[in-house]
């Protein structure tokens, strides 16, 4: 129960769990609940086998410290927009370098990625908010202007400069909305 509470609290707080802790937690959970009630250990997953896995398996691997980036990139490669929500939930917990590797692939999915990127503007981690804002700037979705303005108004870090630059890239298409919101 404590391990499950720790894993859930970490997920809620958008904190990535290191591999050693992750494996210890799942080892103990499997022992207590019995092997049949918990998914097989994620252990050593061969990244070359990800292409053969189903979507539900890949979503589970988004929590695995060793292969979460590879699983995220495989989900992006498949382009299944219904999997964007669990994918971006995992992105919000990733460290900076992993976010930088995955978000461009999310953006490459186009308009369907807009909702998760807009939601990413509320992430606790500054670099996730920044990556989400830059991604929305690449997509130039008009529905992103108001959330970007709200972020600009409330951003406590220097990311506000990047958000302002992104809003400027929208050009005259966003002028009225920006002026009204400000």
Short mmCIF file of C-alpha atoms in Angstrom, two decimals:
data_model
loop_
_atom_site.label_atom_id
_atom_site.label_comp_id
_atom_site.label_asym_id
_atom_site.label_seq_id
_atom_site.Cartn_x
_atom_site.Cartn_y
_atom_site.Cartn_z
CA UNK A 1 0.00 0.00 0.00
CA UNK A 2 2.84 2.41 0.80
CA UNK A 3 4.55 1.72 -2.51
CA UNK A 4 1.31 2.25 -4.40
CA UNK A 5 0.71 5.49 -2.48
CA UNK A 6 4.26 6.66 -3.28
CA UNK A 7 3.88 5.87 -6.98
CA UNK A 8 0.49 7.60 -7.13
CA UNK A 9 1.73 10.67 -5.24
CA UNK A 10 4.74 10.91 -7.54
CA UNK A 11 2.45 10.68 -10.56
CA UNK A 12 0.12 13.35 -9.16
CA UNK A 13 3.07 15.64 -8.40
CA UNK A 14 4.59 15.01 -11.84
CA UNK A 15 7.77 13.59 -10.34
CA UNK A 16 9.74 10.90 -12.16
CA UNK A 17 10.77 7.92 -10.05
CA UNK A 18 14.32 6.66 -10.52
CA UNK A 19 14.73 3.17 -11.93
CA UNK A 20 15.95 1.52 -8.72
CA UNK A 21 12.99 2.78 -6.68
CA UNK A 22 10.55 1.94 -9.49
CA UNK A 23 11.78 -1.65 -9.72
CA UNK A 24 11.84 -2.10 -5.91
CA UNK A 25 8.26 -0.84 -5.68
CA UNK A 26 6.94 -3.17 -8.37
CA UNK A 27 8.89 -6.13 -6.99
CA UNK A 28 7.25 -5.67 -3.58
CA UNK A 29 3.80 -4.99 -5.05
CA UNK A 30 4.02 -8.20 -7.11
CA UNK A 31 5.09 -10.21 -4.06
CA UNK A 32 2.21 -8.92 -1.92
CA UNK A 33 -0.50 -9.19 -4.56
CA UNK A 34 0.72 -12.32 -6.28
CA UNK A 35 2.17 -12.59 -9.75
CA UNK A 36 -1.16 -13.05 -11.51
CA UNK A 37 -2.79 -9.86 -10.21
CA UNK A 38 -0.07 -7.45 -11.34
CA UNK A 39 1.36 -7.03 -14.84
CA UNK A 40 4.61 -8.78 -15.60
CA UNK A 41 7.71 -6.96 -14.43
CA UNK A 42 8.89 -4.35 -16.85
CA UNK A 43 12.49 -5.32 -16.08
CA UNK A 44 14.76 -5.41 -19.09
CA UNK A 45 12.65 -4.34 -22.04
CA UNK A 46 14.31 -4.50 -25.43
CA UNK A 47 13.71 -1.12 -27.14
CA UNK A 48 13.91 -2.91 -30.51
CA UNK A 49 10.77 -4.88 -29.59
CA UNK A 50 8.60 -1.80 -28.93
CA UNK A 51 7.34 -1.71 -32.50
CA UNK A 52 5.79 -5.15 -31.95
CA UNK A 53 3.96 -4.14 -28.75
CA UNK A 54 0.36 -3.05 -28.50
CA UNK A 55 -0.70 0.45 -27.44
CA UNK A 56 -1.67 -0.61 -23.91
CA UNK A 57 1.77 -2.14 -23.33
CA UNK A 58 3.47 0.99 -24.60
CA UNK A 59 1.35 3.18 -22.31
CA UNK A 60 2.48 1.05 -19.35
CA UNK A 61 6.09 1.49 -20.43
CA UNK A 62 5.71 5.28 -20.25
CA UNK A 63 6.31 4.85 -16.50
CA UNK A 64 9.48 2.78 -16.95
CA UNK A 65 12.58 4.93 -16.40
CA UNK A 66 14.72 3.01 -18.91
CA UNK A 67 12.39 2.88 -21.89
CA UNK A 68 9.82 5.65 -21.36
CA UNK A 69 11.35 7.87 -24.06
CA UNK A 70 11.49 5.01 -26.56
CA UNK A 71 7.89 4.07 -25.73
CA UNK A 72 6.79 7.71 -26.13
CA UNK A 73 8.54 8.02 -29.49
CA UNK A 74 6.94 4.76 -30.68
CA UNK A 75 3.49 6.06 -29.70
CA UNK A 76 4.20 9.29 -31.59
CA UNK A 77 5.38 7.34 -34.61
CA UNK A 78 2.07 5.48 -34.66
CA UNK A 79 0.17 8.76 -34.62
CA UNK A 80 -2.79 7.54 -32.57
CA UNK A 81 -4.28 10.76 -31.23
CA UNK A 82 -6.34 8.97 -28.55
CA UNK A 83 -3.05 8.04 -26.85
CA UNK A 84 -1.84 11.62 -26.60
CA UNK A 85 -3.33 12.21 -23.14
CA UNK A 86 -1.49 9.35 -21.38
CA UNK A 87 1.61 10.14 -23.40
CA UNK A 88 1.70 13.78 -22.32
CA UNK A 89 0.87 12.85 -18.74
CA UNK A 90 4.13 10.90 -18.80
CA UNK A 91 5.95 13.80 -20.48
CA UNK A 92 4.99 16.05 -17.57
CA UNK A 93 6.98 13.75 -15.25
CA UNK A 94 10.06 13.41 -17.44
CA UNK A 95 13.34 15.21 -16.82
CA UNK A 96 14.32 18.12 -19.07
CA UNK A 97 16.37 16.19 -21.63
CA UNK A 98 13.61 13.63 -22.13
CA UNK A 99 10.97 16.36 -22.55
CA UNK A 100 13.20 18.00 -25.17
CA UNK A 101 13.43 14.67 -27.03
CA UNK A 102 9.71 13.83 -26.98
CA UNK A 103 7.80 17.12 -27.39
CA UNK A 104 8.93 17.78 -31.00
CA UNK A 105 7.48 14.39 -31.95
CA UNK A 106 4.23 15.26 -30.20
CA UNK A 107 4.11 18.56 -32.11
CA UNK A 108 4.70 16.66 -35.36
CA UNK A 109 1.29 15.03 -34.84
CA UNK A 110 -0.26 18.39 -35.66
CA UNK A 111 -3.61 19.79 -34.54
CA UNK A 112 -4.62 16.75 -32.42
CA UNK A 113 -1.64 17.53 -30.14
CA UNK A 114 -3.06 20.98 -29.33
CA UNK A 115 -5.15 19.90 -26.35
CA UNK A 116 -2.31 18.13 -24.54
CA UNK A 117 0.08 20.99 -25.27
CA UNK A 118 -2.44 23.50 -23.91
CA UNK A 119 -2.81 21.31 -20.82
CA UNK A 120 0.99 21.22 -20.57
CA UNK A 121 0.96 24.97 -19.95
CA UNK A 122 -0.26 24.17 -16.42
CA UNK A 123 2.56 21.71 -15.62
CA UNK A 124 4.50 22.19 -12.41
CA UNK A 125 7.85 21.99 -14.18
CA UNK A 126 8.96 25.19 -15.86
CA UNK A 127 10.63 23.41 -18.78
CA UNK A 128 7.43 21.45 -19.53
CA UNK A 129 5.45 24.71 -19.66
CA UNK A 130 8.13 26.18 -21.91
CA UNK A 131 8.21 23.16 -24.25
CA UNK A 132 4.41 23.19 -24.45
CA UNK A 133 4.36 26.89 -25.30
CA UNK A 134 7.00 26.47 -28.00
CA UNK A 135 5.07 23.51 -29.42
CA UNK A 136 1.89 25.58 -29.56
CA UNK A 137 3.86 28.32 -31.31
CA UNK A 138 4.90 25.81 -33.95
CA UNK A 139 1.32 24.67 -34.47
CA UNK A 140 -0.10 28.22 -34.45
CA UNK A 141 -3.48 27.08 -33.17
CA UNK A 142 -5.77 30.04 -32.53
CA UNK A 143 -7.38 28.23 -29.60
CA UNK A 144 -3.98 28.32 -27.88
CA UNK A 145 -3.77 32.12 -27.78
CA UNK A 146 -5.90 32.65 -24.65
CA UNK A 147 -4.13 29.91 -22.61
CA UNK A 148 -0.77 31.34 -23.71
CA UNK A 149 -1.83 34.84 -22.61
CA UNK A 150 -2.92 33.45 -19.24
CA UNK A 151 0.46 31.77 -18.88
CA UNK A 152 2.19 35.00 -19.86
CA UNK A 153 0.27 36.90 -17.18
CA UNK A 154 0.91 34.37 -14.42
CA UNK A 155 4.31 32.84 -15.22
CA UNK A 156 6.64 33.28 -12.22
CA UNK A 157 9.81 32.27 -14.10
CA UNK A 158 11.69 33.70 -17.06
CA UNK A 159 9.63 31.44 -19.33
CA UNK A 160 7.28 34.43 -19.74
CA UNK A 161 9.82 35.83 -22.24
CA UNK A 162 9.54 32.70 -24.37
CA UNK A 163 5.74 32.77 -24.13
CA UNK A 164 5.72 36.42 -25.27
CA UNK A 165 7.93 35.49 -28.24
CA UNK A 166 5.60 32.61 -29.14
CA UNK A 167 2.57 34.91 -28.99
CA UNK A 168 4.38 37.35 -31.25
CA UNK A 169 4.82 34.59 -33.82
CA UNK A 170 1.05 34.29 -34.13
CA UNK A 171 1.11 37.72 -35.79
CA UNK A 172 -1.99 39.75 -36.55
CA UNK A 173 -4.21 36.65 -36.32
CA UNK A 174 -3.92 36.82 -32.53
CA UNK A 175 -3.71 40.59 -32.09
CA UNK A 176 -7.33 41.19 -30.99
CA UNK A 177 -7.34 38.29 -28.59
CA UNK A 178 -4.01 39.30 -27.04
CA UNK A 179 -5.08 42.95 -26.74
CA UNK A 180 -8.43 42.01 -25.19
CA UNK A 181 -6.86 39.59 -22.70
CA UNK A 182 -4.10 41.99 -21.67
#
